[in-house]
PDB file of C-alpha atoms and ligand atoms in Angstrom:
ATOM      1  CA  MET A  23      -2.306  20.307   6.693  1.00  0.00           C
ATOM      2  CA  THR A  24       0.865  18.276   6.279  1.00  0.00           C
ATOM      3  CA  ARG A  25       0.592  14.548   5.869  1.00  0.00           C
ATOM      4  CA  ARG A  26       3.340  12.397   7.369  1.00  0.00           C
ATOM      5  CA  PRO A  27       5.045  10.385   4.624  1.00  0.00           C
ATOM      6  CA  PHE A  28       4.243   6.674   4.701  1.00  0.00           C
ATOM      7  CA  ILE A  29       6.634   4.230   3.039  1.00  0.00           C
ATOM      8  CA  ALA A  30       5.702   0.544   2.895  1.00  0.00           C
ATOM      9  CA  GLY A  31       7.636  -2.407   1.523  1.00  0.00           C
ATOM     10  CA  ASN A  32       5.668  -5.188  -0.159  1.00  0.00           C
ATOM     11  CA  TRP A  33       7.910  -8.228  -0.078  1.00  0.00           C
ATOM     12  CA  LYS A  34       5.482 -10.254  -2.235  1.00  0.00           C
ATOM     13  CA  MET A  35       6.502 -13.946  -2.410  1.00  0.00           C
ATOM     14  CA  HIS A  36      10.043 -13.354  -1.191  1.00  0.00           C
ATOM     15  CA  LYS A  37      11.767 -14.103   2.115  1.00  0.00           C
ATOM     16  CA  GLY A  38      10.844 -17.141   4.154  1.00  0.00           C
ATOM     17  CA  PRO A  39      11.099 -16.848   7.955  1.00  0.00           C
ATOM     18  CA  VAL A  40      14.884 -17.087   8.160  1.00  0.00           C
ATOM     19  CA  GLN A  41      15.630 -14.554   5.418  1.00  0.00           C
ATOM     20  CA  ALA A  42      12.781 -12.321   6.562  1.00  0.00           C
ATOM     21  CA  ASP A  43      14.205 -12.189  10.060  1.00  0.00           C
ATOM     22  CA  ALA A  44      17.606 -11.168   8.669  1.00  0.00           C
ATOM     23  CA  LEU A  45      16.100  -8.432   6.479  1.00  0.00           C
ATOM     24  CA  ALA A  46      13.968  -7.149   9.364  1.00  0.00           C
ATOM     25  CA  ALA A  47      17.037  -6.974  11.615  1.00  0.00           C
ATOM     26  CA  GLU A  48      18.894  -4.934   9.016  1.00  0.00           C
ATOM     27  CA  LEU A  49      15.925  -2.629   8.497  1.00  0.00           C
ATOM     28  CA  LYS A  50      15.588  -2.076  12.216  1.00  0.00           C
ATOM     29  CA  ARG A  51      19.230  -1.034  12.387  1.00  0.00           C
ATOM     30  CA  LEU A  52      19.157   1.211   9.304  1.00  0.00           C
ATOM     31  CA  LEU A  53      15.814   2.898   9.900  1.00  0.00           C
ATOM     32  CA  MET A  54      16.106   3.785  13.589  1.00  0.00           C
ATOM     33  CA  ASP A  55      16.686   7.466  12.864  1.00  0.00           C
ATOM     34  CA  PHE A  56      13.763   8.122  10.515  1.00  0.00           C
ATOM     35  CA  THR A  57      11.226   9.299  13.025  1.00  0.00           C
ATOM     36  CA  GLY A  58       9.400  11.629  10.634  1.00  0.00           C
ATOM     37  CA  VAL A  59       8.237   8.849   8.321  1.00  0.00           C
ATOM     38  CA  ASP A  60       5.676   6.118   8.953  1.00  0.00           C
ATOM     39  CA  LEU A  61       7.047   2.727   7.903  1.00  0.00           C
ATOM     40  CA  ALA A  62       5.610  -0.718   7.241  1.00  0.00           C
ATOM     41  CA  VAL A  63       6.709  -3.994   5.697  1.00  0.00           C
ATOM     42  CA  ALA A  64       4.489  -6.739   4.308  1.00  0.00           C
ATOM     43  CA  PRO A  65       6.205 -10.147   4.498  1.00  0.00           C
ATOM     44  CA  PRO A  66       4.663 -13.431   3.297  1.00  0.00           C
ATOM     45  CA  TYR A  67       2.242 -14.871   5.868  1.00  0.00           C
ATOM     46  CA  VAL A  68       4.631 -17.548   7.181  1.00  0.00           C
ATOM     47  CA  SER A  69       7.271 -14.923   7.913  1.00  0.00           C
ATOM     48  CA  ILE A  70       4.985 -12.544   9.802  1.00  0.00           C
ATOM     49  CA  PRO A  71       5.720 -13.946  13.306  1.00  0.00           C
ATOM     50  CA  ALA A  72       9.492 -13.679  12.843  1.00  0.00           C
ATOM     51  CA  VAL A  73       9.240 -10.140  11.471  1.00  0.00           C
ATOM     52  CA  VAL A  74       6.802  -9.011  14.180  1.00  0.00           C
ATOM     53  CA  ALA A  75       9.151 -10.331  16.874  1.00  0.00           C
ATOM     54  CA  ARG A  76      12.178  -8.716  15.285  1.00  0.00           C
ATOM     55  CA  LEU A  77      10.528  -5.329  14.712  1.00  0.00           C
ATOM     56  CA  LYS A  78       9.053  -4.978  18.187  1.00  0.00           C
ATOM     57  CA  HIS A  79       9.665  -1.422  19.461  1.00  0.00           C
ATOM     58  CA  SER A  80      11.224  -0.447  16.115  1.00  0.00           C
ATOM     59  CA  GLY A  81       8.358   1.758  15.005  1.00  0.00           C
ATOM     60  CA  ILE A  82       8.138  -0.275  11.764  1.00  0.00           C
ATOM     61  CA  ALA A  83       4.640  -1.687  11.330  1.00  0.00           C
ATOM     62  CA  VAL A  84       3.937  -5.122   9.881  1.00  0.00           C
ATOM     63  CA  ALA A  85       1.277  -5.643   7.225  1.00  0.00           C
ATOM     64  CA  GLY A  86      -0.419  -8.600   5.608  1.00  0.00           C
ATOM     65  CA  GLN A  87      -0.308  -8.731   1.811  1.00  0.00           C
ATOM     66  CA  ASP A  88      -3.966  -9.781   1.534  1.00  0.00           C
ATOM     67  CA  LEU A  89      -6.792 -11.193   3.654  1.00  0.00           C
ATOM     68  CA  HIS A  90     -10.026 -13.146   3.300  1.00  0.00           C
ATOM     69  CA  ASP A  91     -13.285 -11.331   3.940  1.00  0.00           C
ATOM     70  CA  GLN A  92     -14.591 -13.902   6.461  1.00  0.00           C
ATOM     71  CA  VAL A  93     -13.445 -14.214  10.084  1.00  0.00           C
ATOM     72  CA  GLN A  94     -12.934 -17.992   9.880  1.00  0.00           C
ATOM     73  CA  GLY A  95     -14.330 -21.029   8.112  1.00  0.00           C
ATOM     74  CA  ALA A  96     -13.757 -23.623   5.437  1.00  0.00           C
ATOM     75  CA  TYR A  97     -11.634 -21.450   3.130  1.00  0.00           C
ATOM     76  CA  THR A  98      -8.534 -23.548   2.553  1.00  0.00           C
ATOM     77  CA  SER A  99      -5.338 -21.473   2.358  1.00  0.00           C
ATOM     78  CA  ALA A 100      -7.037 -18.212   3.329  1.00  0.00           C
ATOM     79  CA  ILE A 101      -6.120 -15.898   6.224  1.00  0.00           C
ATOM     80  CA  SER A 102      -8.522 -13.525   7.969  1.00  0.00           C
ATOM     81  CA  GLY A 103      -7.909 -10.007   9.162  1.00  0.00           C
ATOM     82  CA  GLU A 104      -8.504 -11.166  12.713  1.00  0.00           C
ATOM     83  CA  MET A 105      -5.680 -13.707  12.317  1.00  0.00           C
ATOM     84  CA  LEU A 106      -3.353 -11.012  10.992  1.00  0.00           C
ATOM     85  CA  VAL A 107      -4.134  -8.874  14.042  1.00  0.00           C
ATOM     86  CA  GLU A 108      -3.517 -11.823  16.345  1.00  0.00           C
ATOM     87  CA  ALA A 109      -0.150 -12.370  14.640  1.00  0.00           C
ATOM     88  CA  GLY A 110       0.829  -8.752  15.302  1.00  0.00           C
ATOM     89  CA  CYS A 111      -0.069  -6.973  12.053  1.00  0.00           C
ATOM     90  CA  SER A 112      -1.504  -3.467  12.137  1.00  0.00           C
ATOM     91  CA  HIS A 113      -1.881  -2.983   8.380  1.00  0.00           C
ATOM     92  CA  VAL A 114      -2.959  -4.987   5.346  1.00  0.00           C
ATOM     93  CA  ILE A 115      -2.654  -4.480   1.591  1.00  0.00           C
ATOM     94  CA  VAL A 116      -5.987  -4.827  -0.203  1.00  0.00           C
ATOM     95  CA  GLY A 117      -6.617  -5.063  -3.931  1.00  0.00           C
ATOM     96  CA  HIS A 118      -3.030  -5.294  -5.107  1.00  0.00           C
ATOM     97  CA  SER A 119      -2.968  -5.570  -8.905  1.00  0.00           C
ATOM     98  CA  GLU A 120      -1.331  -9.004  -8.660  1.00  0.00           C
ATOM     99  CA  ARG A 121      -4.286 -10.160  -6.566  1.00  0.00           C
ATOM    100  CA  ARG A 122      -6.637  -8.652  -9.117  1.00  0.00           C
ATOM    101  CA  SER A 123      -4.931  -9.981 -12.244  1.00  0.00           C
ATOM    102  CA  LEU A 124      -3.424 -13.311 -11.097  1.00  0.00           C
ATOM    103  CA  PHE A 125      -5.907 -14.422  -8.438  1.00  0.00           C
ATOM    104  CA  GLY A 126      -9.120 -12.982  -9.809  1.00  0.00           C
ATOM    105  CA  ASP A 127      -9.937 -10.490  -7.066  1.00  0.00           C
ATOM    106  CA  THR A 128     -12.777  -8.461  -8.584  1.00  0.00           C
ATOM    107  CA  ASP A 129     -13.810  -4.993  -7.429  1.00  0.00           C
ATOM    108  CA  GLU A 130     -16.556  -6.669  -5.377  1.00  0.00           C
ATOM    109  CA  VAL A 131     -14.040  -8.979  -3.684  1.00  0.00           C
ATOM    110  CA  VAL A 132     -11.758  -6.024  -3.007  1.00  0.00           C
ATOM    111  CA  ALA A 133     -14.658  -4.100  -1.441  1.00  0.00           C
ATOM    112  CA  ALA A 134     -15.496  -7.061   0.819  1.00  0.00           C
ATOM    113  CA  LYS A 135     -11.856  -7.432   1.858  1.00  0.00           C
ATOM    114  CA  LEU A 136     -11.604  -3.721   2.605  1.00  0.00           C
ATOM    115  CA  ARG A 137     -14.614  -3.966   4.917  1.00  0.00           C
ATOM    116  CA  ALA A 138     -13.138  -7.063   6.538  1.00  0.00           C
ATOM    117  CA  ALA A 139      -9.882  -5.228   7.184  1.00  0.00           C
ATOM    118  CA  LEU A 140     -11.735  -2.365   8.887  1.00  0.00           C
ATOM    119  CA  ARG A 141     -13.847  -4.854  10.871  1.00  0.00           C
ATOM    120  CA  ALA A 142     -10.663  -6.488  12.166  1.00  0.00           C
ATOM    121  CA  GLY A 143      -9.178  -3.135  13.135  1.00  0.00           C
ATOM    122  CA  LEU A 144      -6.439  -3.208  10.500  1.00  0.00           C
ATOM    123  CA  SER A 145      -5.314  -0.114   8.604  1.00  0.00           C
ATOM    124  CA  PRO A 146      -5.832  -0.977   4.941  1.00  0.00           C
ATOM    125  CA  ILE A 147      -3.617   0.072   2.057  1.00  0.00           C
ATOM    126  CA  LEU A 148      -6.047   0.037  -0.855  1.00  0.00           C
ATOM    127  CA  CYS A 149      -4.350  -0.409  -4.239  1.00  0.00           C
ATOM    128  CA  VAL A 150      -5.755   1.026  -7.441  1.00  0.00           C
ATOM    129  CA  GLY A 151      -4.224   1.434 -10.882  1.00  0.00           C
ATOM    130  CA  GLU A 152      -4.788   1.136 -14.591  1.00  0.00           C
ATOM    131  CA  THR A 153      -3.227  -1.209 -17.156  1.00  0.00           C
ATOM    132  CA  LEU A 154      -1.181   0.077 -20.093  1.00  0.00           C
ATOM    133  CA  ALA A 155      -4.041  -0.651 -22.491  1.00  0.00           C
ATOM    134  CA  GLN A 156      -6.400   1.374 -20.318  1.00  0.00           C
ATOM    135  CA  ARG A 157      -3.927   4.266 -20.167  1.00  0.00           C
ATOM    136  CA  ASP A 158      -3.308   4.154 -23.927  1.00  0.00           C
ATOM    137  CA  ALA A 159      -7.074   4.250 -24.457  1.00  0.00           C
ATOM    138  CA  GLY A 160      -7.236   7.450 -22.374  1.00  0.00           C
ATOM    139  CA  ARG A 161      -9.210   5.704 -19.635  1.00  0.00           C
ATOM    140  CA  ALA A 162      -6.675   5.774 -16.772  1.00  0.00           C
ATOM    141  CA  HIS A 163      -8.488   8.350 -14.642  1.00  0.00           C
ATOM    142  CA  ASP A 164     -11.895   6.717 -15.141  1.00  0.00           C
ATOM    143  CA  VAL A 165     -10.503   3.278 -14.266  1.00  0.00           C
ATOM    144  CA  VAL A 166      -8.851   4.483 -11.070  1.00  0.00           C
ATOM    145  CA  THR A 167     -11.802   6.543  -9.843  1.00  0.00           C
ATOM    146  CA  GLY A 168     -14.100   3.652 -10.763  1.00  0.00           C
ATOM    147  CA  GLN A 169     -12.025   1.275  -8.621  1.00  0.00           C
ATOM    148  CA  LEU A 170     -12.181   3.773  -5.763  1.00  0.00           C
ATOM    149  CA  ALA A 171     -15.930   4.211  -6.089  1.00  0.00           C
ATOM    150  CA  LEU A 172     -16.557   0.464  -5.909  1.00  0.00           C
ATOM    151  CA  ALA A 173     -14.125  -0.124  -3.042  1.00  0.00           C
ATOM    152  CA  LEU A 174     -15.266   2.788  -0.874  1.00  0.00           C
ATOM    153  CA  ALA A 175     -19.018   2.632  -1.596  1.00  0.00           C
ATOM    154  CA  GLY A 176     -21.035   2.902   1.597  1.00  0.00           C
ATOM    155  CA  LEU A 177     -18.108   3.534   3.932  1.00  0.00           C
ATOM    156  CA  SER A 178     -18.418   6.432   6.369  1.00  0.00           C
ATOM    157  CA  PRO A 179     -16.023   9.385   6.207  1.00  0.00           C
ATOM    158  CA  ASP A 180     -14.464   8.093   9.454  1.00  0.00           C
ATOM    159  CA  GLN A 181     -13.796   4.724   7.850  1.00  0.00           C
ATOM    160  CA  VAL A 182     -12.277   6.328   4.751  1.00  0.00           C
ATOM    161  CA  LEU A 183     -10.022   8.406   7.023  1.00  0.00           C
ATOM    162  CA  GLY A 184      -8.404   5.181   8.200  1.00  0.00           C
ATOM    163  CA  ILE A 185      -7.445   4.036   4.704  1.00  0.00           C
ATOM    164  CA  THR A 186      -4.245   4.662   2.763  1.00  0.00           C
ATOM    165  CA  ILE A 187      -4.647   4.636  -1.001  1.00  0.00           C
ATOM    166  CA  ALA A 188      -1.808   3.292  -3.150  1.00  0.00           C
ATOM    167  CA  TYR A 189      -1.819   4.334  -6.797  1.00  0.00           C
ATOM    168  CA  GLU A 190       0.067   1.601  -8.610  1.00  0.00           C
ATOM    169  CA  PRO A 191      -0.123   1.809 -12.401  1.00  0.00           C
ATOM    170  CA  VAL A 192       0.010  -1.831 -13.497  1.00  0.00           C
ATOM    171  CA  TRP A 193       2.427  -1.011 -16.332  1.00  0.00           C
ATOM    172  CA  ALA A 194       4.969   0.315 -13.818  1.00  0.00           C
ATOM    173  CA  ILE A 195       4.961  -2.669 -11.440  1.00  0.00           C
ATOM    174  CA  GLY A 196       8.099  -4.767 -11.636  1.00  0.00           C
ATOM    175  CA  THR A 197       8.874  -3.386 -15.094  1.00  0.00           C
ATOM    176  CA  GLY A 198      11.524  -0.836 -14.195  1.00  0.00           C
ATOM    177  CA  ARG A 199       9.308   1.630 -16.017  1.00  0.00           C
ATOM    178  CA  THR A 200       8.041   4.156 -13.521  1.00  0.00           C
ATOM    179  CA  ALA A 201       5.415   6.836 -13.959  1.00  0.00           C
ATOM    180  CA  SER A 202       7.078  10.228 -14.268  1.00  0.00           C
ATOM    181  CA  PRO A 203       6.626  12.469 -11.233  1.00  0.00           C
ATOM    182  CA  ALA A 204       4.234  14.608 -13.320  1.00  0.00           C
ATOM    183  CA  GLN A 205       2.178  11.594 -14.464  1.00  0.00           C
ATOM    184  CA  ALA A 206       1.939  10.266 -10.928  1.00  0.00           C
ATOM    185  CA  GLN A 207       1.119  13.678  -9.451  1.00  0.00           C
ATOM    186  CA  GLU A 208      -1.647  14.134 -12.021  1.00  0.00           C
ATOM    187  CA  MET A 209      -3.333  10.889 -10.950  1.00  0.00           C
ATOM    188  CA  HIS A 210      -2.815  11.578  -7.247  1.00  0.00           C
ATOM    189  CA  ALA A 211      -4.454  14.993  -7.692  1.00  0.00           C
ATOM    190  CA  THR A 212      -7.360  13.309  -9.478  1.00  0.00           C
ATOM    191  CA  ILE A 213      -7.760  10.883  -6.568  1.00  0.00           C
ATOM    192  CA  ARG A 214      -7.642  13.695  -4.015  1.00  0.00           C
ATOM    193  CA  SER A 215     -10.175  15.791  -5.859  1.00  0.00           C
ATOM    194  CA  TRP A 216     -12.411  12.707  -6.241  1.00  0.00           C
ATOM    195  CA  LEU A 217     -12.271  12.400  -2.422  1.00  0.00           C
ATOM    196  CA  SER A 218     -12.937  16.155  -2.064  1.00  0.00           C
ATOM    197  CA  ASP A 219     -16.107  15.869  -4.127  1.00  0.00           C
ATOM    198  CA  ARG A 220     -17.528  13.130  -1.888  1.00  0.00           C
ATOM    199  CA  TYR A 221     -16.300  13.551   1.671  1.00  0.00           C
ATOM    200  CA  PRO A 222     -15.820  16.315   4.238  1.00  0.00           C
ATOM    201  CA  ARG A 223     -12.654  18.374   3.837  1.00  0.00           C
ATOM    202  CA  GLU A 224     -10.810  16.424   6.494  1.00  0.00           C
ATOM    203  CA  VAL A 225     -10.818  13.287   4.322  1.00  0.00           C
ATOM    204  CA  PRO A 226      -8.931  14.572   1.257  1.00  0.00           C
ATOM    205  CA  ALA A 227      -6.687  16.610   3.568  1.00  0.00           C
ATOM    206  CA  THR A 228      -5.741  13.602   5.689  1.00  0.00           C
ATOM    207  CA  VAL A 229      -5.836  10.457   3.543  1.00  0.00           C
ATOM    208  CA  ARG A 230      -2.391   9.529   2.327  1.00  0.00           C
ATOM    209  CA  ILE A 231      -1.886   8.475  -1.269  1.00  0.00           C
ATOM    210  CA  GLN A 232       1.189   6.348  -1.920  1.00  0.00           C
ATOM    211  CA  TYR A 233       2.721   5.818  -5.334  1.00  0.00           C
ATOM    212  CA  GLY A 234       3.871   2.325  -6.277  1.00  0.00           C
ATOM    213  CA  GLY A 235       5.564   0.902  -9.360  1.00  0.00           C
ATOM    214  CA  SER A 236       9.327   0.556  -9.749  1.00  0.00           C
ATOM    215  CA  VAL A 237      10.129   3.027  -6.970  1.00  0.00           C
ATOM    216  CA  LYS A 238      13.912   2.991  -6.527  1.00  0.00           C
ATOM    217  CA  PRO A 239      16.426   5.152  -4.631  1.00  0.00           C
ATOM    218  CA  GLY A 240      17.154   6.997  -7.885  1.00  0.00           C
ATOM    219  CA  ASN A 241      13.591   8.086  -8.639  1.00  0.00           C
ATOM    220  CA  ALA A 242      12.096   8.317  -5.142  1.00  0.00           C
ATOM    221  CA  ARG A 243      12.928  11.947  -4.453  1.00  0.00           C
ATOM    222  CA  GLY A 244      11.323  13.202  -7.658  1.00  0.00           C
ATOM    223  CA  LEU A 245       8.141  11.278  -6.951  1.00  0.00           C
ATOM    224  CA  LEU A 246       7.941  12.020  -3.232  1.00  0.00           C
ATOM    225  CA  SER A 247       8.475  15.757  -3.715  1.00  0.00           C
ATOM    226  CA  GLN A 248       5.131  16.031  -5.555  1.00  0.00           C
ATOM    227  CA  PRO A 249       2.444  17.735  -3.462  1.00  0.00           C
ATOM    228  CA  ASP A 250      -0.072  14.882  -3.602  1.00  0.00           C
ATOM    229  CA  ILE A 251       2.371  11.970  -3.309  1.00  0.00           C
ATOM    230  CA  ASP A 252       2.504  11.114   0.387  1.00  0.00           C
ATOM    231  CA  GLY A 253       4.632   8.013   0.314  1.00  0.00           C
ATOM    232  CA  ALA A 254       5.451   4.882  -1.612  1.00  0.00           C
ATOM    233  CA  LEU A 255       4.518   1.238  -1.812  1.00  0.00           C
ATOM    234  CA  VAL A 256       7.781  -0.381  -2.777  1.00  0.00           C
ATOM    235  CA  GLY A 257       8.173  -3.869  -4.226  1.00  0.00           C
ATOM    236  CA  GLY A 258      11.564  -5.041  -5.500  1.00  0.00           C
ATOM    237  CA  ALA A 259      13.629  -2.277  -3.890  1.00  0.00           C
ATOM    238  CA  SER A 260      12.170  -3.108  -0.461  1.00  0.00           C
ATOM    239  CA  LEU A 261      13.962  -6.472  -0.510  1.00  0.00           C
ATOM    240  CA  ASP A 262      17.300  -4.726  -0.070  1.00  0.00           C
ATOM    241  CA  ALA A 263      17.620  -2.919   3.267  1.00  0.00           C
ATOM    242  CA  THR A 264      19.946  -0.221   1.943  1.00  0.00           C
ATOM    243  CA  SER A 265      17.719   0.562  -1.056  1.00  0.00           C
ATOM    244  CA  PHE A 266      14.676   0.738   1.185  1.00  0.00           C
ATOM    245  CA  ARG A 267      16.522   3.008   3.608  1.00  0.00           C
ATOM    246  CA  ASP A 268      17.542   5.304   0.734  1.00  0.00           C
ATOM    247  CA  ILE A 269      13.913   5.541  -0.418  1.00  0.00           C
ATOM    248  CA  VAL A 270      12.816   6.340   3.134  1.00  0.00           C
ATOM    249  CA  ALA A 271      15.554   8.994   3.316  1.00  0.00           C
ATOM    250  CA  ALA A 272      14.126  10.597   0.164  1.00  0.00           C
ATOM    251  CA  ALA A 273      10.820  11.012   1.994  1.00  0.00           C
ATOM    252  CA  GLY A 274      12.169  12.305   5.280  1.00  0.00           C
TER     253      GLY A 274
HETATM  254  P1  13P B  12       7.895  -2.897  -7.785  1.00  0.00           P
HETATM  255  O1  13P B  12       8.401  -1.793  -6.877  1.00  0.00           O
HETATM  256  O2  13P B  12       8.736  -4.125  -7.757  1.00  0.00           O
HETATM  257  O3  13P B  12       7.595  -2.379  -9.154  1.00  0.00           O
HETATM  258  O4  13P B  12       6.474  -3.346  -7.157  1.00  0.00           O
HETATM  259  C1  13P B  12       5.542  -2.378  -6.845  1.00  0.00           C
HETATM  260  C2  13P B  12       4.440  -3.028  -6.109  1.00  0.00           C
HETATM  261  O5  13P B  12       3.667  -3.781  -6.671  1.00  0.00           O
HETATM  262  C3  13P B  12       4.306  -2.752  -4.670  1.00  0.00           C
HETATM  263  O6  13P B  12       3.118  -3.249  -4.173  1.00  0.00           O
END
């Protein structure tokens, strides 16, 4: 089975509505021809309406960067999955390492958010990844499979089929230091075999595993040519339309 590559840009806290609209317009123009690759961008919440309007009929999906696990309520500053859907999002990032490390999202919180995303009908991109200390201690594979186990516990095979997993080693995010293609492939293979051990064959064969962490035009081809790397979750390089296009071209 061949998995369609899936490249997503996580804009993090960059691009207010005006700049986001301009970037989306450029992306729409540059990415029109890449029909063999699934594409998404995740702007800050306030820029979602502008980006959704601009990317209509472009084939580029719009994602939230996070969500709250409740539908609505007294949760000042929070946004629900249902609100993201209403605003035109089809995807949402869940468990990004910056949410985990800077905002205190625990594995339990991540699991609740993942369920909330599925409840709302969003396609989640579930992020997992180890810190440098965990890798140096030889615990990288245990940490990542442990995060998966806690996030996916109790979900049906059908629910897991709707999830994209993003392996983002924390030490490679925003550092310019990327995992080598071999290092990334090794972890992706571990994730796929972890899925194989627990779910029907269709799940490991279908679920896409993105790599994230300093993906740039110069290293994208090496990473994306690995058998178990099905796409990328791109931070910094997704803020420049040409760089993002070049990464997408490396996948297509
Ligand atoms: P960078 O590509 O800037 O390292 O960010 C990766 C990331 O965190 C994407 O979610």
